[in-house]
PDB file of C-alpha atoms and ligand atoms in Angstrom:
ATOM      1  CA  MET X   1       2.864 -14.922   8.747  1.00  0.00           C
ATOM      2  CA  PRO X   2       1.679 -11.770   6.968  1.00  0.00           C
ATOM      3  CA  LYS X   3      -0.362 -11.836   3.797  1.00  0.00           C
ATOM      4  CA  LEU X   4       1.049 -10.254   0.675  1.00  0.00           C
ATOM      5  CA  GLY X   5      -0.636  -7.439  -1.215  1.00  0.00           C
ATOM      6  CA  ILE X   6       0.924  -6.554  -4.533  1.00  0.00           C
ATOM      7  CA  ASN X   7       0.987  -3.045  -5.921  1.00  0.00           C
ATOM      8  CA  VAL X   8       0.703  -3.081  -9.723  1.00  0.00           C
ATOM      9  CA  ASP X   9       1.313   0.669 -10.260  1.00  0.00           C
ATOM     10  CA  HIS X  10       4.623   0.153 -11.969  1.00  0.00           C
ATOM     11  CA  VAL X  11       3.188  -2.117 -14.615  1.00  0.00           C
ATOM     12  CA  ALA X  12       1.184   0.958 -15.570  1.00  0.00           C
ATOM     13  CA  THR X  13       4.332   3.103 -15.308  1.00  0.00           C
ATOM     14  CA  VAL X  14       5.907   1.026 -18.095  1.00  0.00           C
ATOM     15  CA  ARG X  15       2.698   1.239 -20.132  1.00  0.00           C
ATOM     16  CA  GLN X  16       2.609   5.018 -19.751  1.00  0.00           C
ATOM     17  CA  ALA X  17       6.192   5.273 -21.019  1.00  0.00           C
ATOM     18  CA  ARG X  18       4.607   4.801 -24.462  1.00  0.00           C
ATOM     19  CA  GLU X  19       1.098   5.914 -23.512  1.00  0.00           C
ATOM     20  CA  GLY X  20      -0.273   2.702 -25.017  1.00  0.00           C
ATOM     21  CA  PHE X  21      -2.102  -0.355 -23.773  1.00  0.00           C
ATOM     22  CA  THR X  22       0.667  -2.711 -22.713  1.00  0.00           C
ATOM     23  CA  PRO X  23       1.736  -3.968 -20.268  1.00  0.00           C
ATOM     24  CA  ASP X  24      -1.703  -4.123 -18.704  1.00  0.00           C
ATOM     25  CA  PRO X  25      -1.841  -3.767 -14.882  1.00  0.00           C
ATOM     26  CA  VAL X  26      -5.158  -5.654 -14.877  1.00  0.00           C
ATOM     27  CA  LEU X  27      -3.545  -8.696 -16.489  1.00  0.00           C
ATOM     28  CA  ALA X  28      -0.630  -8.313 -14.059  1.00  0.00           C
ATOM     29  CA  ALA X  29      -3.095  -8.380 -11.159  1.00  0.00           C
ATOM     30  CA  LYS X  30      -4.585 -11.632 -12.467  1.00  0.00           C
ATOM     31  CA  ILE X  31      -1.149 -13.245 -12.700  1.00  0.00           C
ATOM     32  CA  CYS X  32      -0.280 -12.034  -9.175  1.00  0.00           C
ATOM     33  CA  GLU X  33      -3.463 -13.597  -7.827  1.00  0.00           C
ATOM     34  CA  GLU X  34      -2.811 -16.860  -9.657  1.00  0.00           C
ATOM     35  CA  ALA X  35       0.650 -16.900  -8.088  1.00  0.00           C
ATOM     36  CA  GLY X  36      -0.880 -16.577  -4.616  1.00  0.00           C
ATOM     37  CA  ALA X  37      -1.106 -12.851  -3.849  1.00  0.00           C
ATOM     38  CA  HIS X  38      -3.668 -12.087  -1.176  1.00  0.00           C
ATOM     39  CA  SER X  39      -4.696  -8.663  -2.459  1.00  0.00           C
ATOM     40  CA  ILE X  40      -4.067  -6.196  -5.261  1.00  0.00           C
ATOM     41  CA  VAL X  41      -3.045  -2.622  -4.568  1.00  0.00           C
ATOM     42  CA  ALA X  42      -3.247   0.281  -7.008  1.00  0.00           C
ATOM     43  CA  HIS X  43      -2.721   3.989  -6.419  1.00  0.00           C
ATOM     44  CA  LEU X  44      -4.938   6.304  -8.425  1.00  0.00           C
ATOM     45  CA  ARG X  45      -2.790   9.409  -8.200  1.00  0.00           C
ATOM     46  CA  GLU X  46      -4.274  12.843  -8.761  1.00  0.00           C
ATOM     47  CA  ASP X  47      -1.982  13.332 -11.780  1.00  0.00           C
ATOM     48  CA  ARG X  48      -2.854   9.839 -13.149  1.00  0.00           C
ATOM     49  CA  ARG X  49       0.826   9.257 -13.858  1.00  0.00           C
ATOM     50  CA  HIS X  50       0.480   5.472 -13.887  1.00  0.00           C
ATOM     51  CA  ILE X  51      -2.862   3.935 -12.903  1.00  0.00           C
ATOM     52  CA  HIS X  52      -5.867   5.412 -14.714  1.00  0.00           C
ATOM     53  CA  ASP X  53      -9.541   5.434 -13.793  1.00  0.00           C
ATOM     54  CA  ARG X  54     -10.331   2.693 -16.298  1.00  0.00           C
ATOM     55  CA  ASP X  55      -7.717   0.442 -14.641  1.00  0.00           C
ATOM     56  CA  ILE X  56      -9.475   0.802 -11.304  1.00  0.00           C
ATOM     57  CA  GLN X  57     -12.848   0.116 -12.918  1.00  0.00           C
ATOM     58  CA  LYS X  58     -11.492  -3.050 -14.528  1.00  0.00           C
ATOM     59  CA  LEU X  59      -9.661  -4.139 -11.382  1.00  0.00           C
ATOM     60  CA  LYS X  60     -12.851  -3.789  -9.386  1.00  0.00           C
ATOM     61  CA  LYS X  61     -14.533  -6.206 -11.828  1.00  0.00           C
ATOM     62  CA  THR X  62     -11.689  -8.709 -12.165  1.00  0.00           C
ATOM     63  CA  VAL X  63      -9.847  -8.881  -8.835  1.00  0.00           C
ATOM     64  CA  LYS X  64     -10.912 -12.037  -7.027  1.00  0.00           C
ATOM     65  CA  THR X  65      -9.036 -11.442  -3.796  1.00  0.00           C
ATOM     66  CA  ARG X  66      -9.318  -7.883  -2.431  1.00  0.00           C
ATOM     67  CA  LEU X  67      -8.803  -4.571  -4.203  1.00  0.00           C
ATOM     68  CA  ASN X  68      -6.952  -2.035  -2.090  1.00  0.00           C
ATOM     69  CA  LEU X  69      -7.178   1.447  -3.619  1.00  0.00           C
ATOM     70  CA  GLU X  70      -4.438   3.791  -2.508  1.00  0.00           C
ATOM     71  CA  MET X  71      -5.677   7.334  -2.621  1.00  0.00           C
ATOM     72  CA  SER X  72      -5.244  10.873  -1.370  1.00  0.00           C
ATOM     73  CA  LEU X  73      -7.901  12.906   0.427  1.00  0.00           C
ATOM     74  CA  ASN X  74      -8.668  14.911  -2.715  1.00  0.00           C
ATOM     75  CA  LYS X  75     -12.428  15.274  -3.206  1.00  0.00           C
ATOM     76  CA  ASP X  76     -12.396  14.118  -6.849  1.00  0.00           C
ATOM     77  CA  ILE X  77     -10.475  10.981  -5.900  1.00  0.00           C
ATOM     78  CA  VAL X  78     -12.848  10.364  -2.986  1.00  0.00           C
ATOM     79  CA  ALA X  79     -15.727  10.608  -5.495  1.00  0.00           C
ATOM     80  CA  VAL X  80     -14.059   7.960  -7.684  1.00  0.00           C
ATOM     81  CA  ALA X  81     -13.632   5.673  -4.661  1.00  0.00           C
ATOM     82  CA  ILE X  82     -17.278   6.066  -3.686  1.00  0.00           C
ATOM     83  CA  LYS X  83     -18.335   5.176  -7.219  1.00  0.00           C
ATOM     84  CA  ILE X  84     -16.042   2.176  -7.597  1.00  0.00           C
ATOM     85  CA  LYS X  85     -16.280   0.909  -4.021  1.00  0.00           C
ATOM     86  CA  PRO X  86     -13.025  -1.029  -3.630  1.00  0.00           C
ATOM     87  CA  TYR X  87     -12.817  -3.506  -0.759  1.00  0.00           C
ATOM     88  CA  GLN X  88     -10.309  -1.225   0.944  1.00  0.00           C
ATOM     89  CA  ALA X  89      -9.072   2.341   0.623  1.00  0.00           C
ATOM     90  CA  THR X  90      -5.631   3.209   1.945  1.00  0.00           C
ATOM     91  CA  LEU X  91      -5.362   6.935   2.494  1.00  0.00           C
ATOM     92  CA  VAL X  92      -1.938   8.334   1.695  1.00  0.00           C
ATOM     93  CA  PRO X  93      -0.411  11.814   1.509  1.00  0.00           C
ATOM     94  CA  GLU X  94       0.302  12.905  -2.026  1.00  0.00           C
ATOM     95  CA  LYS X  95       2.646  15.547  -3.367  1.00  0.00           C
ATOM     96  CA  ARG X  96       2.694  16.304  -7.069  1.00  0.00           C
ATOM     97  CA  GLN X  97       6.485  16.421  -7.431  1.00  0.00           C
ATOM     98  CA  GLU X  98       7.367  13.301  -5.435  1.00  0.00           C
ATOM     99  CA  LEU X  99       8.621  10.146  -7.159  1.00  0.00           C
ATOM    100  CA  THR X 100       6.717   7.979  -4.686  1.00  0.00           C
ATOM    101  CA  THR X 101       4.810   8.419  -1.411  1.00  0.00           C
ATOM    102  CA  GLU X 102       7.463  10.042   0.754  1.00  0.00           C
ATOM    103  CA  GLY X 103       6.081   9.784   4.259  1.00  0.00           C
ATOM    104  CA  GLY X 104       3.036   8.795   6.219  1.00  0.00           C
ATOM    105  CA  LEU X 105      -0.103  10.868   6.672  1.00  0.00           C
ATOM    106  CA  ASP X 106       0.074  13.417   9.459  1.00  0.00           C
ATOM    107  CA  VAL X 107      -3.155  12.290  11.102  1.00  0.00           C
ATOM    108  CA  ILE X 108      -2.746  14.720  13.991  1.00  0.00           C
ATOM    109  CA  LYS X 109      -2.370  17.807  11.796  1.00  0.00           C
ATOM    110  CA  ASN X 110      -5.075  16.761   9.307  1.00  0.00           C
ATOM    111  CA  PHE X 111      -7.332  15.045  11.813  1.00  0.00           C
ATOM    112  CA  THR X 112     -10.652  16.693  10.894  1.00  0.00           C
ATOM    113  CA  LYS X 113     -10.281  16.051   7.174  1.00  0.00           C
ATOM    114  CA  ILE X 114      -9.056  12.465   7.637  1.00  0.00           C
ATOM    115  CA  LYS X 115     -11.877  11.707  10.056  1.00  0.00           C
ATOM    116  CA  ARG X 116     -14.418  13.116   7.583  1.00  0.00           C
ATOM    117  CA  VAL X 117     -13.084  11.133   4.594  1.00  0.00           C
ATOM    118  CA  THR X 118     -12.804   7.995   6.734  1.00  0.00           C
ATOM    119  CA  LYS X 119     -16.445   8.376   7.720  1.00  0.00           C
ATOM    120  CA  ILE X 120     -17.629   8.967   4.135  1.00  0.00           C
ATOM    121  CA  LEU X 121     -15.783   5.905   2.816  1.00  0.00           C
ATOM    122  CA  SER X 122     -16.710   3.690   5.779  1.00  0.00           C
ATOM    123  CA  GLN X 123     -20.388   4.546   5.318  1.00  0.00           C
ATOM    124  CA  LYS X 124     -20.077   3.186   1.780  1.00  0.00           C
ATOM    125  CA  GLY X 125     -18.791  -0.110   3.166  1.00  0.00           C
ATOM    126  CA  ILE X 126     -15.143   0.526   2.259  1.00  0.00           C
ATOM    127  CA  LEU X 127     -12.541  -0.587   4.796  1.00  0.00           C
ATOM    128  CA  VAL X 128     -10.331   2.425   5.512  1.00  0.00           C
ATOM    129  CA  SER X 129      -6.645   2.137   6.279  1.00  0.00           C
ATOM    130  CA  LEU X 130      -4.313   5.048   7.040  1.00  0.00           C
ATOM    131  CA  PHE X 131      -0.723   5.020   5.810  1.00  0.00           C
ATOM    132  CA  ILE X 132       1.285   6.438   8.700  1.00  0.00           C
ATOM    133  CA  ASP X 133       4.796   6.544  10.090  1.00  0.00           C
ATOM    134  CA  PRO X 134       5.450   4.070  12.918  1.00  0.00           C
ATOM    135  CA  GLN X 135       4.821   6.630  15.674  1.00  0.00           C
ATOM    136  CA  LYS X 136       2.656   6.163  18.752  1.00  0.00           C
ATOM    137  CA  ASN X 137       0.882   9.538  18.498  1.00  0.00           C
ATOM    138  CA  GLN X 138      -0.024   8.915  14.847  1.00  0.00           C
ATOM    139  CA  ILE X 139      -1.375   5.437  15.655  1.00  0.00           C
ATOM    140  CA  ILE X 140      -3.532   6.788  18.466  1.00  0.00           C
ATOM    141  CA  ALA X 141      -4.853   9.547  16.189  1.00  0.00           C
ATOM    142  CA  ALA X 142      -5.578   6.952  13.481  1.00  0.00           C
ATOM    143  CA  LYS X 143      -7.647   4.962  15.955  1.00  0.00           C
ATOM    144  CA  ARG X 144      -9.510   8.114  17.015  1.00  0.00           C
ATOM    145  CA  SER X 145     -10.273   8.964  13.375  1.00  0.00           C
ATOM    146  CA  GLY X 146     -12.437   5.872  13.062  1.00  0.00           C
ATOM    147  CA  ALA X 147     -10.141   3.974  10.681  1.00  0.00           C
ATOM    148  CA  LYS X 148     -10.133   0.227  11.246  1.00  0.00           C
ATOM    149  CA  SER X 149      -6.683  -0.343   9.843  1.00  0.00           C
ATOM    150  CA  ILE X 150      -3.265   1.282   9.497  1.00  0.00           C
ATOM    151  CA  GLU X 151      -0.354   0.662   7.179  1.00  0.00           C
ATOM    152  CA  LEU X 152       3.013   1.434   8.711  1.00  0.00           C
ATOM    153  CA  HIS X 153       5.448   3.222   6.406  1.00  0.00           C
ATOM    154  CA  THR X 154       8.570   1.051   6.209  1.00  0.00           C
ATOM    155  CA  GLY X 155      10.588   3.501   4.091  1.00  0.00           C
ATOM    156  CA  CYS X 156      13.044   4.406   6.884  1.00  0.00           C
ATOM    157  CA  TYR X 157      13.605   0.717   7.633  1.00  0.00           C
ATOM    158  CA  ALA X 158      14.170   0.035   3.927  1.00  0.00           C
ATOM    159  CA  ASN X 159      16.557   2.968   3.544  1.00  0.00           C
ATOM    160  CA  ALA X 160      18.590   2.356   6.718  1.00  0.00           C
ATOM    161  CA  GLN X 161      22.269   2.502   5.776  1.00  0.00           C
ATOM    162  CA  THR X 162      23.907   0.915   8.805  1.00  0.00           C
ATOM    163  CA  PRO X 163      23.133  -2.133  10.972  1.00  0.00           C
ATOM    164  CA  VAL X 164      22.547   0.198  13.932  1.00  0.00           C
ATOM    165  CA  ALA X 165      20.061   2.322  11.973  1.00  0.00           C
ATOM    166  CA  LEU X 166      18.366  -0.807  10.639  1.00  0.00           C
ATOM    167  CA  LYS X 167      17.931  -2.222  14.140  1.00  0.00           C
ATOM    168  CA  LYS X 168      16.509   1.079  15.346  1.00  0.00           C
ATOM    169  CA  GLU X 169      13.970   1.280  12.507  1.00  0.00           C
ATOM    170  CA  PHE X 170      13.030  -2.384  12.937  1.00  0.00           C
ATOM    171  CA  LYS X 171      12.346  -1.773  16.628  1.00  0.00           C
ATOM    172  CA  LYS X 172      10.177   1.248  15.794  1.00  0.00           C
ATOM    173  CA  ILE X 173       8.038  -0.881  13.494  1.00  0.00           C
ATOM    174  CA  LYS X 174       7.816  -3.770  15.946  1.00  0.00           C
ATOM    175  CA  ASN X 175       6.727  -1.415  18.697  1.00  0.00           C
ATOM    176  CA  ALA X 176       4.205   0.321  16.421  1.00  0.00           C
ATOM    177  CA  VAL X 177       2.682  -3.044  15.472  1.00  0.00           C
ATOM    178  CA  LYS X 178       2.206  -3.823  19.168  1.00  0.00           C
ATOM    179  CA  ILE X 179       0.544  -0.472  19.837  1.00  0.00           C
ATOM    180  CA  GLY X 180      -1.750  -0.811  16.819  1.00  0.00           C
ATOM    181  CA  ASN X 181      -2.769  -4.355  17.732  1.00  0.00           C
ATOM    182  CA  LYS X 182      -3.457  -3.301  21.319  1.00  0.00           C
ATOM    183  CA  LEU X 183      -5.811  -0.611  20.050  1.00  0.00           C
ATOM    184  CA  GLY X 184      -7.634  -3.216  17.974  1.00  0.00           C
ATOM    185  CA  LEU X 185      -6.388  -1.959  14.613  1.00  0.00           C
ATOM    186  CA  VAL X 186      -5.504  -4.197  11.687  1.00  0.00           C
ATOM    187  CA  VAL X 187      -1.829  -3.416  11.114  1.00  0.00           C
ATOM    188  CA  ASN X 188      -0.282  -3.643   7.655  1.00  0.00           C
ATOM    189  CA  ALA X 189       3.116  -2.410   6.507  1.00  0.00           C
ATOM    190  CA  GLY X 190       4.851  -1.451   3.320  1.00  0.00           C
ATOM    191  CA  HIS X 191       7.053   0.758   1.180  1.00  0.00           C
ATOM    192  CA  GLY X 192      10.538   0.013  -0.066  1.00  0.00           C
ATOM    193  CA  LEU X 193      10.366  -3.670   0.849  1.00  0.00           C
ATOM    194  CA  ASN X 194      12.419  -6.007  -1.329  1.00  0.00           C
ATOM    195  CA  TYR X 195      13.875  -9.520  -1.544  1.00  0.00           C
ATOM    196  CA  LYS X 196      16.558  -8.637   1.034  1.00  0.00           C
ATOM    197  CA  ASN X 197      14.663  -6.794   3.755  1.00  0.00           C
ATOM    198  CA  THR X 198      11.201  -8.392   3.763  1.00  0.00           C
ATOM    199  CA  GLN X 199      11.913 -11.680   5.513  1.00  0.00           C
ATOM    200  CA  THR X 200      13.053 -10.020   8.762  1.00  0.00           C
ATOM    201  CA  LEU X 201      10.017  -7.765   8.835  1.00  0.00           C
ATOM    202  CA  ALA X 202       7.641 -10.613   8.009  1.00  0.00           C
ATOM    203  CA  LYS X 203       8.661 -12.299  11.275  1.00  0.00           C
ATOM    204  CA  ILE X 204       7.058  -9.559  13.369  1.00  0.00           C
ATOM    205  CA  ALA X 205       3.923 -11.078  14.848  1.00  0.00           C
ATOM    206  CA  GLY X 206       0.813  -8.985  14.369  1.00  0.00           C
ATOM    207  CA  ILE X 207       1.405  -7.638  10.861  1.00  0.00           C
ATOM    208  CA  ALA X 208      -1.635  -8.627   8.824  1.00  0.00           C
ATOM    209  CA  GLU X 209      -0.337  -7.790   5.363  1.00  0.00           C
ATOM    210  CA  LEU X 210       2.759  -6.474   3.631  1.00  0.00           C
ATOM    211  CA  ASN X 211       2.147  -4.322   0.580  1.00  0.00           C
ATOM    212  CA  ILE X 212       4.950  -4.504  -1.964  1.00  0.00           C
ATOM    213  CA  GLY X 213       5.211  -3.101  -5.464  1.00  0.00           C
ATOM    214  CA  HIS X 214       8.395  -1.811  -7.032  1.00  0.00           C
ATOM    215  CA  SER X 215      10.742  -4.665  -6.105  1.00  0.00           C
ATOM    216  CA  ILE X 216       8.355  -7.371  -7.329  1.00  0.00           C
ATOM    217  CA  ILE X 217       7.571  -5.652 -10.637  1.00  0.00           C
ATOM    218  CA  SER X 218      11.308  -4.990 -11.135  1.00  0.00           C
ATOM    219  CA  GLN X 219      12.223  -8.608 -10.407  1.00  0.00           C
ATOM    220  CA  ALA X 220       9.521  -9.743 -12.832  1.00  0.00           C
ATOM    221  CA  ILE X 221      11.569  -8.272 -15.704  1.00  0.00           C
ATOM    222  CA  PHE X 222      14.199 -10.940 -15.051  1.00  0.00           C
ATOM    223  CA  VAL X 223      12.278 -13.953 -13.773  1.00  0.00           C
ATOM    224  CA  GLY X 224       8.672 -13.370 -14.825  1.00  0.00           C
ATOM    225  CA  LEU X 225       5.850 -12.062 -12.654  1.00  0.00           C
ATOM    226  CA  LYS X 226       4.628 -15.413 -11.390  1.00  0.00           C
ATOM    227  CA  LYS X 227       8.035 -16.419 -10.040  1.00  0.00           C
ATOM    228  CA  ALA X 228       8.676 -12.940  -8.647  1.00  0.00           C
ATOM    229  CA  VAL X 229       5.438 -13.187  -6.647  1.00  0.00           C
ATOM    230  CA  LYS X 230       6.037 -16.766  -5.512  1.00  0.00           C
ATOM    231  CA  ASP X 231       9.582 -15.936  -4.357  1.00  0.00           C
ATOM    232  CA  MET X 232       8.295 -13.000  -2.293  1.00  0.00           C
ATOM    233  CA  LEU X 233       5.541 -15.173  -0.813  1.00  0.00           C
ATOM    234  CA  LYS X 234       8.203 -17.668   0.281  1.00  0.00           C
ATOM    235  CA  LEU X 235      10.060 -14.902   2.113  1.00  0.00           C
ATOM    236  CA  CYS X 236       6.850 -13.903   3.894  1.00  0.00           C
ATOM    237  CA  LYS X 237       6.314 -17.500   4.996  1.00  0.00           C
ATOM    238  CA  GLN X 238       9.851 -18.410   6.096  1.00  0.00           C
ATOM    239  CA  LYS X 239      10.484 -18.581   9.820  1.00  0.00           C
TER     240      LYS X 239
HETATM  241  N1  PXP N   1       2.145   1.005   0.523  1.00  0.00           N
HETATM  242  C1  PXP N   1       1.851   2.289   0.209  1.00  0.00           C
HETATM  243  C2  PXP N   1       0.856   3.007   1.033  1.00  0.00           C
HETATM  244  C3  PXP N   1       2.473   2.940  -0.895  1.00  0.00           C
HETATM  245  O1  PXP N   1       2.184   4.213  -1.180  1.00  0.00           O
HETATM  246  C4  PXP N   1       3.358   2.194  -1.685  1.00  0.00           C
HETATM  247  C5  PXP N   1       3.954   2.817  -2.909  1.00  0.00           C
HETATM  248  O2  PXP N   1       2.982   3.061  -3.857  1.00  0.00           O
HETATM  249  C6  PXP N   1       3.616   0.851  -1.332  1.00  0.00           C
HETATM  250  C7  PXP N   1       3.021   0.302  -0.207  1.00  0.00           C
HETATM  251  C8  PXP N   1       4.540   0.009  -2.120  1.00  0.00           C
HETATM  252  O3  PXP N   1       5.834   0.530  -2.072  1.00  0.00           O
HETATM  253  P1  PXP N   1       6.955  -0.102  -2.988  1.00  0.00           P
HETATM  254  O4  PXP N   1       6.546   0.144  -4.417  1.00  0.00           O
HETATM  255  O5  PXP N   1       8.182   0.652  -2.596  1.00  0.00           O
HETATM  256  O6  PXP N   1       7.019  -1.561  -2.673  1.00  0.00           O
END
């Protein structure tokens, strides 16, 4: 049964709609933890469109489980991570115009830079995870980079439009989990997971943690955050 990490970015998205102080992603993180979340995820984007530096500073002080900072390889963001020292840093590709992280890191193409940032963060005691597509060559490169963990991008699985496509994407993830585990990597997964597609994925043995944001924060509008978290936890636990 995988653990559940909750991404609170979109609480900050709503706050930024009015550029005010509410809703507060730090308070949301506390409620998620009280409801049973195993970690809190927040993405400090280069354009600061949702989560701000002060949110990360506060989360570092208040999160009782584990703080997983999603971040690009940008040197200013790396400097923030070094200063704040989250439990974990998940390195992701970042494009200014995208609505959300569109694909995994190309570890092969950007190997030298990823290896360097992984080393810098690891030396500061931060657990480094690489967000990658479920592809064998990317997993092997991730291992070679020195990262201890990977997060498999589940976007294609989440967006599959037909049962055949869904089965194909599911198989890709299952196979990638096996490869990652064999190499001794901690394997997480996430992106686009919701109340319909998570349960099937959660049954794959060897996934340490699922990281979910948008669907839980959206559901919270209707049922409250605590229930939204508890309902997702149930799906992670069901056999
Ligand atoms: N994992 C990573 C690395 C991400 O970039 C995101 C999106 O910020 C998520 C998980 C969560 O995706 P979603 O909001 O679609 O659940």
